[in-house]
Tab-separated table of C-alpha atoms and ligand atoms in Angstrom:
chain	number	residue	atom	x	y	z
A	1	MET	CA	9.627	82.754	58.961
A	2	SER	CA	9.619	79.632	56.848
A	3	SER	CA	13.389	79.337	56.371
A	4	ALA	CA	15.170	77.217	58.995
A	5	PRO	CA	17.572	79.301	61.086
A	6	PHE	CA	21.294	78.867	60.629
A	7	LEU	CA	22.553	75.725	62.367
A	8	ILE	CA	26.025	75.254	63.833
A	9	ALA	CA	27.024	71.772	65.017
A	10	CYS	CA	29.753	71.263	67.632
A	11	VAL	CA	31.854	68.202	66.928
A	12	GLY	CA	34.950	66.770	68.561
A	13	LYS	CA	36.253	63.935	70.647
A	14	PRO	CA	34.694	63.137	74.037
A	15	SER	CA	35.565	65.582	76.842
A	16	ALA	CA	36.879	68.248	74.454
A	17	GLY	CA	34.304	70.672	75.856
A	18	LYS	CA	31.473	70.604	73.289
A	19	SER	CA	28.684	70.747	75.856
A	20	SER	CA	30.600	73.387	77.822
A	21	PHE	CA	30.875	75.399	74.591
A	22	LEU	CA	27.128	75.034	73.998
A	23	ASN	CA	26.436	76.218	77.562
A	24	ALA	CA	28.876	79.103	77.075
A	25	VAL	CA	27.033	80.483	74.057
A	26	THR	CA	23.418	79.476	74.819
A	27	ASP	CA	21.121	78.862	77.781
A	28	ALA	CA	20.925	75.148	76.979
A	29	GLY	CA	22.209	73.928	80.360
A	30	ALA	CA	23.663	70.749	78.817
A	31	LYS	CA	25.242	68.183	81.114
A	32	VAL	CA	29.026	68.534	81.402
A	33	GLY	CA	31.333	65.837	82.801
A	34	SER	CA	35.020	65.037	83.053
A	35	TYR	CA	34.417	61.517	81.678
A	36	PRO	CA	33.959	60.493	78.000
A	37	PHE	CA	30.502	60.279	76.421
A	38	THR	CA	28.733	62.509	78.911
A	39	THR	CA	26.520	63.509	75.995
A	40	ILE	CA	24.644	60.814	74.121
A	41	ASP	CA	21.506	62.477	72.752
A	42	PRO	CA	22.135	65.791	71.018
A	43	ASN	CA	21.559	69.076	72.873
A	44	TYR	CA	20.251	72.221	71.164
A	45	GLY	CA	20.522	75.851	72.119
A	46	VAL	CA	20.194	79.313	70.626
A	47	ALA	CA	23.255	81.559	70.375
A	48	TYR	CA	23.467	85.063	68.954
A	49	TYR	CA	25.452	86.367	66.012
A	50	PRO	CA	26.262	90.053	66.632
A	51	VAL	CA	25.998	92.412	63.678
A	52	ALA	CA	25.530	96.175	63.144
A	53	CYS	CA	21.777	96.724	62.790
A	54	PRO	CA	20.577	99.138	60.083
A	55	CYS	CA	18.200	100.759	62.613
A	56	ALA	CA	20.967	103.061	63.872
A	57	GLY	CA	21.912	104.523	60.488
A	58	LEU	CA	18.268	104.997	59.510
A	59	GLY	CA	17.315	106.843	62.681
A	60	VAL	CA	14.850	104.268	63.997
A	61	ARG	CA	16.938	102.816	66.806
A	62	GLU	CA	14.273	103.565	69.405
A	63	ARG	CA	11.673	101.648	67.414
A	64	CYS	CA	13.857	98.647	66.560
A	65	ARG	CA	12.074	95.582	67.899
A	66	PRO	CA	13.411	92.217	66.711
A	67	ARG	CA	10.864	89.409	66.795
A	68	HIS	CA	13.743	87.047	67.650
A	69	GLY	CA	16.998	87.953	69.366
A	70	ARG	CA	17.561	91.557	70.411
A	71	CYS	CA	19.039	94.880	69.392
A	72	ALA	CA	20.993	97.003	71.866
A	73	GLN	CA	22.434	100.378	70.864
A	74	GLY	CA	22.336	99.466	67.207
A	75	ARG	CA	24.022	96.123	67.725
A	76	ARG	CA	21.770	93.314	66.711
A	77	HIS	CA	21.991	89.799	68.061
A	78	VAL	CA	20.654	87.445	65.428
A	79	PRO	CA	19.655	83.995	66.706
A	80	VAL	CA	21.498	80.975	65.351
A	81	ARG	CA	20.916	77.386	66.472
A	82	VAL	CA	23.745	75.407	68.014
A	83	LEU	CA	23.786	71.621	68.210
A	84	ASP	CA	26.038	69.621	70.534
A	85	VAL	CA	26.438	65.963	69.667
A	86	ALA	CA	28.093	62.930	71.227
A	87	GLY	CA	31.874	62.706	71.064
A	88	LEU	CA	33.528	61.131	68.033
A	89	VAL	CA	36.530	58.831	68.317
A	90	PRO	CA	38.919	57.530	65.653
A	91	GLY	CA	37.086	54.813	63.737
A	92	ALA	CA	33.641	56.374	64.379
A	93	ALA	CA	32.660	56.054	60.725
A	94	GLU	CA	33.178	52.282	61.105
A	95	GLY	CA	31.119	52.223	64.285
A	96	ALA	CA	33.786	52.802	66.976
A	97	GLY	CA	32.759	54.614	70.159
A	98	LEU	CA	29.139	55.537	69.832
A	99	GLY	CA	29.354	54.908	66.104
A	100	ASN	CA	28.152	56.874	63.162
A	101	ARG	CA	24.614	57.385	64.404
A	102	PHE	CA	26.001	60.646	65.732
A	103	LEU	CA	27.493	61.631	62.459
A	104	ASP	CA	23.948	61.479	61.147
A	105	ASP	CA	23.009	64.213	63.619
A	106	LEU	CA	25.227	66.543	61.591
A	107	ARG	CA	23.255	66.270	58.352
A	108	GLN	CA	21.327	69.506	58.714
A	109	ALA	CA	24.223	71.637	60.001
A	110	ASP	CA	25.335	74.623	57.917
A	111	VAL	CA	28.770	74.708	59.486
A	112	LEU	CA	30.771	72.703	62.030
A	113	ILE	CA	32.693	73.965	65.022
A	114	HIS	CA	35.341	71.400	65.885
A	115	VAL	CA	36.003	71.796	69.608
A	116	VAL	CA	39.583	70.651	70.281
A	117	ASP	CA	41.016	70.118	73.758
A	118	ALA	CA	44.207	72.156	73.377
A	119	SER	CA	45.455	71.330	76.883
A	120	GLY	CA	46.726	67.851	76.015
A	121	THR	CA	45.020	66.374	79.106
A	122	THR	CA	42.645	64.057	77.200
A	123	ASP	CA	43.622	61.364	74.670
A	124	ALA	CA	41.891	60.643	71.341
A	125	ALA	CA	39.126	58.751	73.156
A	126	GLY	CA	38.603	61.565	75.679
A	127	ARG	CA	40.241	59.738	78.580
A	128	ALA	CA	42.292	61.732	81.085
A	129	THR	CA	45.997	61.733	80.313
A	130	ARG	CA	48.962	64.131	80.256
A	131	GLY	CA	51.114	65.473	77.461
A	132	TYR	CA	48.824	64.316	74.632
A	133	ASP	CA	49.513	66.153	71.369
A	134	PRO	CA	46.155	67.538	70.176
A	135	ALA	CA	47.548	68.553	66.764
A	136	GLY	CA	46.429	65.279	65.201
A	137	ASP	CA	42.807	65.593	66.402
A	138	ILE	CA	41.944	68.023	63.606
A	139	ARG	CA	43.178	65.558	61.008
A	140	TRP	CA	41.506	62.388	62.255
A	141	LEU	CA	38.184	64.059	62.894
A	142	ARG	CA	38.142	65.356	59.350
A	143	PHE	CA	39.081	61.857	58.200
A	144	GLU	CA	36.100	60.354	60.066
A	145	VAL	CA	33.614	62.832	58.627
A	146	GLU	CA	35.023	62.141	55.186
A	147	ALA	CA	34.889	58.376	55.737
A	148	TRP	CA	31.251	58.658	56.830
A	149	VAL	CA	30.118	60.509	53.679
A	150	TRP	CA	32.364	58.426	51.434
A	151	GLY	CA	31.232	55.152	53.058
A	152	ASN	CA	27.577	56.026	52.463
A	153	LEU	CA	28.310	56.565	48.759
A	154	GLN	CA	30.863	53.830	48.259
A	155	ARG	CA	28.570	51.062	49.509
A	156	ARG	CA	26.068	51.889	46.760
A	157	TRP	CA	28.486	53.183	44.138
A	158	ALA	CA	28.151	50.330	41.602
A	159	GLY	CA	24.347	50.710	41.563
A	160	ILE	CA	24.569	54.507	41.399
A	161	VAL	CA	26.835	54.322	38.352
A	162	ARG	CA	24.642	51.713	36.641
A	163	ARG	CA	21.622	53.938	36.942
A	164	HIS	CA	23.613	57.022	35.983
A	165	VAL	CA	24.640	55.359	32.713
A	166	ALA	CA	21.176	53.898	32.071
A	167	VAL	CA	19.392	57.262	32.258
A	168	SER	CA	22.317	59.263	30.746
A	169	ALA	CA	22.286	61.696	33.668
A	170	SER	CA	24.834	64.458	34.189
A	171	ALA	CA	27.456	64.042	36.919
A	172	LEU	CA	25.812	66.961	38.730
A	173	ASP	CA	22.335	65.402	38.673
A	174	THR	CA	23.544	62.014	39.861
A	175	LEU	CA	25.749	63.342	42.654
A	176	HIS	CA	23.210	65.911	43.789
A	177	ALA	CA	20.543	63.223	44.042
A	178	GLN	CA	22.886	61.147	46.188
A	179	LEU	CA	23.969	64.022	48.426
A	180	ALA	CA	20.568	65.647	48.925
A	181	GLY	CA	20.273	63.785	52.243
A	182	TYR	CA	22.968	66.078	53.652
A	183	GLY	CA	20.734	69.086	53.085
A	184	THR	CA	22.818	69.945	50.043
A	185	ALA	CA	21.894	72.601	47.513
A	186	ARG	CA	22.735	71.954	43.862
A	187	ASP	CA	25.274	74.760	43.673
A	188	VAL	CA	27.270	73.197	46.529
A	189	VAL	CA	27.710	70.008	44.489
A	190	GLN	CA	28.493	72.107	41.423
A	191	ARG	CA	31.252	74.006	43.237
A	192	ALA	CA	32.848	70.735	44.380
A	193	LEU	CA	32.640	69.341	40.836
A	194	ASP	CA	34.205	72.517	39.446
A	195	LYS	CA	37.309	71.730	41.480
A	196	MET	CA	37.681	68.274	39.905
A	197	PRO	CA	39.708	67.937	36.697
A	198	ARG	CA	37.452	68.736	33.716
A	199	ASP	CA	37.761	65.324	32.061
A	200	LEU	CA	36.413	63.662	35.217
A	201	THR	CA	33.117	65.510	35.204
A	202	THR	CA	31.848	64.812	31.686
A	203	PRO	CA	28.591	62.800	31.594
A	204	ASP	CA	30.354	59.499	30.857
A	205	ALA	CA	33.251	60.098	33.290
A	206	LEU	CA	31.461	59.005	36.453
A	207	ALA	CA	31.541	55.407	35.243
A	208	ARG	CA	35.342	55.630	35.323
A	209	TRP	CA	35.566	56.971	38.879
A	210	ASP	CA	37.365	54.654	41.222
A	211	CYS	CA	35.846	54.550	44.715
A	212	HIS	CA	39.168	54.959	46.450
A	213	ALA	CA	40.587	57.628	44.171
A	214	GLU	CA	38.221	59.957	42.266
A	215	LEU	CA	35.174	59.410	44.479
A	216	ARG	CA	37.213	59.949	47.627
A	217	ARG	CA	38.741	63.097	46.159
A	218	PHE	CA	35.312	64.417	45.250
A	219	VAL	CA	33.970	63.719	48.758
A	220	SER	CA	36.813	65.740	50.234
A	221	LEU	CA	36.052	68.687	47.929
A	222	PHE	CA	32.352	68.311	48.693
A	223	LEU	CA	33.006	68.477	52.444
A	224	ASP	CA	34.969	71.712	52.072
A	225	GLU	CA	31.899	73.243	50.445
A	226	ARG	CA	29.151	71.570	52.450
A	227	PHE	CA	30.605	71.493	55.967
A	228	PRO	CA	33.082	74.338	56.393
A	229	THR	CA	34.794	73.929	59.736
A	230	VAL	CA	35.785	76.409	62.396
A	231	VAL	CA	38.272	74.995	64.894
A	232	ALA	CA	37.860	76.131	68.507
A	233	LEU	CA	41.099	75.408	70.347
A	234	ASN	CA	39.504	75.058	73.765
A	235	LYS	CA	40.789	75.013	77.360
A	236	ILE	CA	43.223	77.883	76.679
A	237	ASP	CA	43.159	78.538	80.417
A	238	MET	CA	45.178	75.374	81.075
A	239	PRO	CA	48.977	75.260	81.520
A	240	ASP	CA	50.121	73.357	78.401
A	241	SER	CA	47.623	74.889	75.973
A	242	ASP	CA	49.987	77.671	74.944
A	243	LYS	CA	52.620	75.471	73.351
A	244	ASN	CA	50.044	73.166	71.733
A	245	ILE	CA	48.248	76.178	70.249
A	246	SER	CA	51.483	77.517	68.721
A	247	ALA	CA	52.188	74.129	67.132
A	248	ILE	CA	48.665	73.863	65.695
A	249	LEU	CA	48.646	77.437	64.361
A	250	LYS	CA	51.968	76.752	62.651
A	251	ARG	CA	50.806	73.511	61.113
A	252	TYR	CA	47.580	74.996	59.816
A	253	SER	CA	48.999	78.334	58.656
A	254	THR	CA	48.568	77.298	55.021
A	255	GLY	CA	45.185	75.594	55.420
A	256	VAL	CA	45.058	71.796	55.245
A	257	ASP	CA	42.594	69.068	56.302
A	258	GLY	CA	39.671	71.326	55.358
A	259	VAL	CA	40.682	74.013	57.890
A	260	ARG	CA	41.708	77.543	56.913
A	261	ALA	CA	44.030	79.404	59.291
A	262	GLU	CA	41.557	82.279	59.752
A	263	ASN	CA	38.947	79.786	60.936
A	264	ILE	CA	40.947	78.771	64.010
A	265	VAL	CA	39.821	80.516	67.206
A	266	LEU	CA	41.045	80.198	70.778
A	267	THR	CA	38.421	79.555	73.455
A	268	SER	CA	37.849	78.852	77.094
A	269	ALA	CA	34.321	77.550	77.374
A	270	LEU	CA	34.773	76.978	81.071
A	271	ALA	CA	35.825	80.589	81.733
A	272	GLU	CA	32.860	81.896	79.730
A	273	CYS	CA	30.402	79.662	81.622
A	274	PHE	CA	31.779	80.898	84.930
A	275	LEU	CA	31.741	84.573	83.913
A	276	ARG	CA	28.157	84.250	82.662
A	277	LYS	CA	27.102	82.602	85.893
A	278	MET	CA	28.751	85.284	88.035
A	279	HIS	CA	27.132	87.964	85.898
A	280	ALA	CA	23.686	86.343	86.208
A	281	GLN	CA	24.097	86.290	89.990
A	282	SER	CA	25.146	89.986	90.058
A	283	PHE	CA	28.652	89.312	91.356
A	284	ILE	CA	30.246	90.848	88.289
A	285	ARG	CA	29.209	92.885	85.257
A	286	TYR	CA	30.373	91.091	82.139
A	287	GLU	CA	29.475	91.183	78.493
A	288	THR	CA	30.281	88.212	76.279
A	289	GLY	CA	33.157	88.993	73.930
A	290	SER	CA	34.699	91.682	76.117
A	291	ASP	CA	38.220	91.654	77.540
A	292	ASP	CA	37.334	92.385	81.157
A	293	PHE	CA	34.581	92.451	83.778
A	294	GLU	CA	33.644	94.721	86.662
A	295	THR	CA	33.394	93.745	90.303
A	296	CYS	CA	31.860	95.707	93.201
A	297	GLU	CA	35.336	97.087	93.838
A	298	ASN	CA	35.962	98.600	90.433
A	299	ALA	CA	32.454	99.067	88.998
A	300	ALA	CA	31.491	102.521	87.775
A	301	THR	CA	27.949	101.997	89.083
A	302	GLY	CA	26.645	100.112	92.111
A	303	GLY	CA	24.441	97.058	92.406
A	304	LEU	CA	27.104	94.336	92.453
A	305	LYS	CA	27.438	91.911	95.359
A	306	PRO	CA	30.743	91.520	97.230
A	307	LEU	CA	32.897	88.486	96.331
A	308	ASP	CA	34.286	85.909	98.709
A	309	GLU	CA	38.003	85.230	98.526
A	310	LYS	CA	37.789	81.950	96.611
A	311	THR	CA	35.567	83.386	93.873
A	312	SER	CA	37.685	86.490	93.717
A	313	ARG	CA	40.805	84.390	93.155
A	314	ARG	CA	39.140	82.299	90.461
A	315	LEU	CA	38.020	85.439	88.638
A	316	GLU	CA	41.485	86.908	88.913
A	317	THR	CA	42.933	83.758	87.330
A	318	ILE	CA	40.485	83.995	84.434
A	319	ARG	CA	41.422	87.635	83.998
A	320	ASP	CA	45.146	86.782	83.864
A	321	LEU	CA	45.128	83.524	81.912
A	322	VAL	CA	42.292	84.182	79.479
A	323	LEU	CA	41.038	87.759	79.170
A	324	PHE	CA	44.331	89.663	79.369
A	325	ARG	CA	46.273	87.065	77.458
A	326	TYR	CA	43.830	86.354	74.628
A	327	GLY	CA	41.528	89.391	74.654
A	328	SER	CA	38.322	87.440	75.335
A	329	THR	CA	37.082	83.925	76.095
A	330	GLY	CA	36.782	83.508	72.315
A	331	VAL	CA	33.423	81.732	72.282
A	332	GLN	CA	31.647	84.598	70.553
A	333	ASP	CA	34.434	84.804	67.960
A	334	ALA	CA	33.762	81.160	67.185
A	335	ILE	CA	30.092	81.922	66.457
A	336	VAL	CA	31.035	84.940	64.334
A	337	ARG	CA	33.584	82.933	62.361
A	338	ALA	CA	31.083	80.124	61.875
A	339	VAL	CA	28.521	82.464	60.304
A	340	GLU	CA	31.066	84.521	58.368
A	341	SER	CA	33.139	81.610	57.060
A	342	LEU	CA	30.230	80.870	54.765
A	343	GLY	CA	29.683	84.515	53.924
A	344	PHE	CA	26.094	84.453	55.188
A	345	LEU	CA	24.441	87.837	54.937
A	346	PRO	CA	21.798	89.333	57.237
A	347	VAL	CA	18.716	90.341	55.246
A	348	TYR	CA	15.892	92.456	56.651
A	349	PRO	CA	12.485	91.916	55.051
A	350	VAL	CA	10.188	94.874	55.782
A	351	LYS	CA	6.635	95.811	54.846
A	352	SER	CA	7.404	99.502	54.454
A	353	LEU	CA	10.567	101.357	53.455
A	354	THR	CA	9.363	104.374	55.412
A	355	THR	CA	8.577	102.856	58.795
A	356	PHE	CA	10.720	99.681	58.284
A	357	GLY	CA	7.821	97.875	59.940
A	358	GLU	CA	4.061	97.841	59.384
A	359	PRO	CA	3.134	100.560	56.837
A	360	GLU	CA	0.380	102.206	58.856
A	361	SER	CA	1.632	101.662	62.368
A	362	PRO	CA	5.191	102.681	63.124
A	363	ALA	CA	4.558	101.968	66.804
A	364	SER	CA	4.479	98.250	66.076
A	365	GLY	CA	8.247	98.369	65.710
A	366	ALA	CA	10.900	98.398	63.013
A	367	PHE	CA	13.183	95.681	61.624
A	368	ARG	CA	11.163	92.905	63.220
A	369	ASP	CA	12.879	90.195	61.153
A	370	CYS	CA	16.433	89.403	60.162
A	371	VAL	CA	17.274	86.302	58.143
A	372	LEU	CA	20.773	85.010	57.487
A	373	VAL	CA	21.005	83.968	53.837
A	374	ARG	CA	23.637	82.068	51.896
A	375	PRO	CA	25.904	84.141	49.653
A	376	GLY	CA	24.599	84.123	46.111
A	377	THR	CA	20.936	84.028	47.182
A	378	THR	CA	18.788	85.871	44.651
A	379	VAL	CA	15.831	88.120	45.367
A	380	ARG	CA	13.604	85.444	43.860
A	381	GLU	CA	14.983	82.667	46.080
A	382	PHE	CA	14.599	84.818	49.159
A	383	ALA	CA	11.047	85.791	48.163
A	384	ARG	CA	10.155	82.153	47.700
A	385	LYS	CA	11.435	81.263	51.156
A	386	LEU	CA	9.577	84.118	52.716
A	387	LEU	CA	6.354	84.229	50.747
A	388	GLY	CA	5.937	80.561	49.797
A	389	ALA	CA	2.965	80.036	47.500
A	390	GLN	CA	2.163	83.774	47.492
A	391	MET	CA	5.183	84.153	45.256
A	392	ASP	CA	3.333	82.495	42.365
A	393	SER	CA	0.056	84.328	42.760
A	394	GLY	CA	0.780	87.857	43.877
A	395	TYR	CA	4.462	88.776	43.481
A	396	ALA	CA	4.828	92.240	41.998
A	397	GLY	CA	8.490	93.071	42.525
A	398	ALA	CA	10.938	94.014	45.235
A	399	GLU	CA	12.628	97.229	46.281
A	400	THR	CA	15.201	98.466	48.732
A	401	VAL	CA	16.012	101.732	50.509
A	402	GLY	CA	16.001	104.782	48.223
A	403	GLY	CA	13.224	103.366	46.035
A	404	ILE	CA	15.712	101.152	44.190
A	405	GLN	CA	13.969	98.297	42.381
A	406	LEU	CA	15.506	94.840	42.719
A	407	ALA	CA	15.284	92.407	39.833
A	408	GLU	CA	14.169	88.864	40.639
A	409	ASN	CA	17.474	87.358	39.516
A	410	GLU	CA	19.595	89.925	41.356
A	411	VAL	CA	21.912	88.501	44.000
A	412	ILE	CA	21.262	90.048	47.412
A	413	VAL	CA	24.280	92.027	48.639
A	414	ALA	CA	25.193	94.163	51.668
A	415	GLY	CA	23.750	97.653	51.242
A	416	LYS	CA	20.719	96.266	49.397
A	417	ASN	CA	19.657	93.901	52.132
A	418	ILE	CA	16.620	95.738	53.445
A	419	ILE	CA	13.939	94.377	51.165
A	420	LYS	CA	10.288	95.161	50.665
A	421	PHE	CA	8.293	92.775	48.519
A	422	ASN	CA	5.398	94.291	46.619
A	423	LEU	CA	2.323	92.128	46.406
A	424	GLU	CA	-0.640	92.599	44.096
A	425	SER	CA	-3.711	93.570	46.041
A	426	LYS	CA	-6.662	91.440	45.056
B	1	LIG	N1	39.983	74.016	81.980
B	1	LIG	C1	38.978	73.898	81.131
B	1	LIG	N2	38.174	72.831	81.206
B	1	LIG	C2	37.137	72.755	80.330
B	1	LIG	C3	36.895	73.735	79.340
B	1	LIG	N3	35.816	73.379	78.621
B	1	LIG	C4	35.398	72.198	79.154
B	1	LIG	N4	36.182	71.826	80.174
B	1	LIG	C5	36.063	70.623	81.019
B	1	LIG	O1	36.233	69.462	80.192
B	1	LIG	C6	35.397	68.405	80.657
B	1	LIG	C7	34.521	67.895	79.520
B	1	LIG	O2	33.608	68.899	79.178
B	1	LIG	P1	32.257	68.602	78.339
B	1	LIG	O3	31.704	69.920	77.960
B	1	LIG	O4	31.369	67.673	79.086
B	1	LIG	O5	32.891	67.860	77.081
B	1	LIG	P2	32.145	67.199	75.828
B	1	LIG	O6	33.002	67.464	74.645
B	1	LIG	O7	30.733	67.641	75.743
B	1	LIG	O8	32.249	65.650	76.209
B	1	LIG	P3	31.278	64.418	75.781
B	1	LIG	O9	29.860	64.804	76.003
B	1	LIG	O10	31.717	63.336	76.688
B	1	LIG	O11	31.577	64.127	74.347
B	1	LIG	C8	34.605	68.973	81.840
B	1	LIG	O12	35.249	68.613	83.031
B	1	LIG	C9	34.681	70.479	81.617
B	1	LIG	O13	34.568	71.226	82.813
B	1	LIG	C10	37.778	74.870	79.293
B	1	LIG	O14	37.663	75.790	78.481
B	1	LIG	N5	38.803	74.890	80.218
B	2	LIG	MG1	28.988	66.611	75.881
């Protein structure tokens, strides 16, 4: 598959639990430490976005064989990449802490998960403390990301405007050229521009933009479009988290600082890591996202090892403080929100609409591929990603289930997301 898989970047202050979150949702095995800046070089892992697979409804569940990820009982786990970067501190855009080199690691991310330490036991620099109010962390982190993008533009703004005027470019062309380094599609810049007052986006208006006013305002709108943010209020297993969470949910109920209320999730990365480990060692039976686990004492089937008292107590605490109270460890919800906040859609390219796999050999498996595509992606854009140069030489149309033809400029939507491309045989 030529298209790069969806990329989620975990950001946050040191010791918020970014690496723990990565370990909770992937097999990355990143180093975790109770001191700031445990992570310096970024860590990558692969997590899974769960979605109902079309194999069940089309009666080919037994033959469903994803090339990447897996499908169990009609529930498909689509791989998404997760990146964990070094901690950010206030002033990072100006070089504080480990500086803005780490902001640069975010350039290719589709969406950010801001991991916040909700327990109030680490200060803004990630140092151990007590009674810290984490409510402000969401605001300053957003400010730093904004200052980073703005700073990159502002330093060159006079030259950018001079050239813009000299070649009589449109505001869209000029800004898109400048923001392409953030992996930005043209329509993302267009959507941000659409939110600016009309008279500020005419071709000659850019020359009148003040760096600290109009440009800054545009950068903020651009960030909302380019780096949507899911906030993971982490360490919900700790004593003071409850009251901090209530305060944050109240403050963000109307959506400010680039965060929408529905994009706030509650997590315990530590609990998830422990449950996964116990499951891997056959002490418990646990499925990510669920609200409970089985032990050898209450399991419906055998095969689980007995627990010692200490482990048993720790599991009981997780059950009480996390699973019963919040319904899950929340880490999977964070992945789901991250993918869905952008409205990404799973699309299944197939070679046959009868076998949903290879035309002549059903045994080779069905629904081998699933690609997450941006909302608004057209059949043509998807074909180009998938077929590359073949698109120019042999493209002969596209169709979906029921023999329905799809026009090249048609936007791909749910229900028409199993797509067969017809190619001219030479
Ligand atoms: N109680 C509790 N502790 C957690 C949780 N998640 C992480 N921690 C602890 O918080 C500390 C920091 O965790 P890391 O995952 O290393 O944090 P980080 O954000 O990657 O930190 P840096 O790499 O320094 O930026 C460790 O002691 C973790 O065990 C959680 O959900 N609950
Ligand atoms: Mg780390």
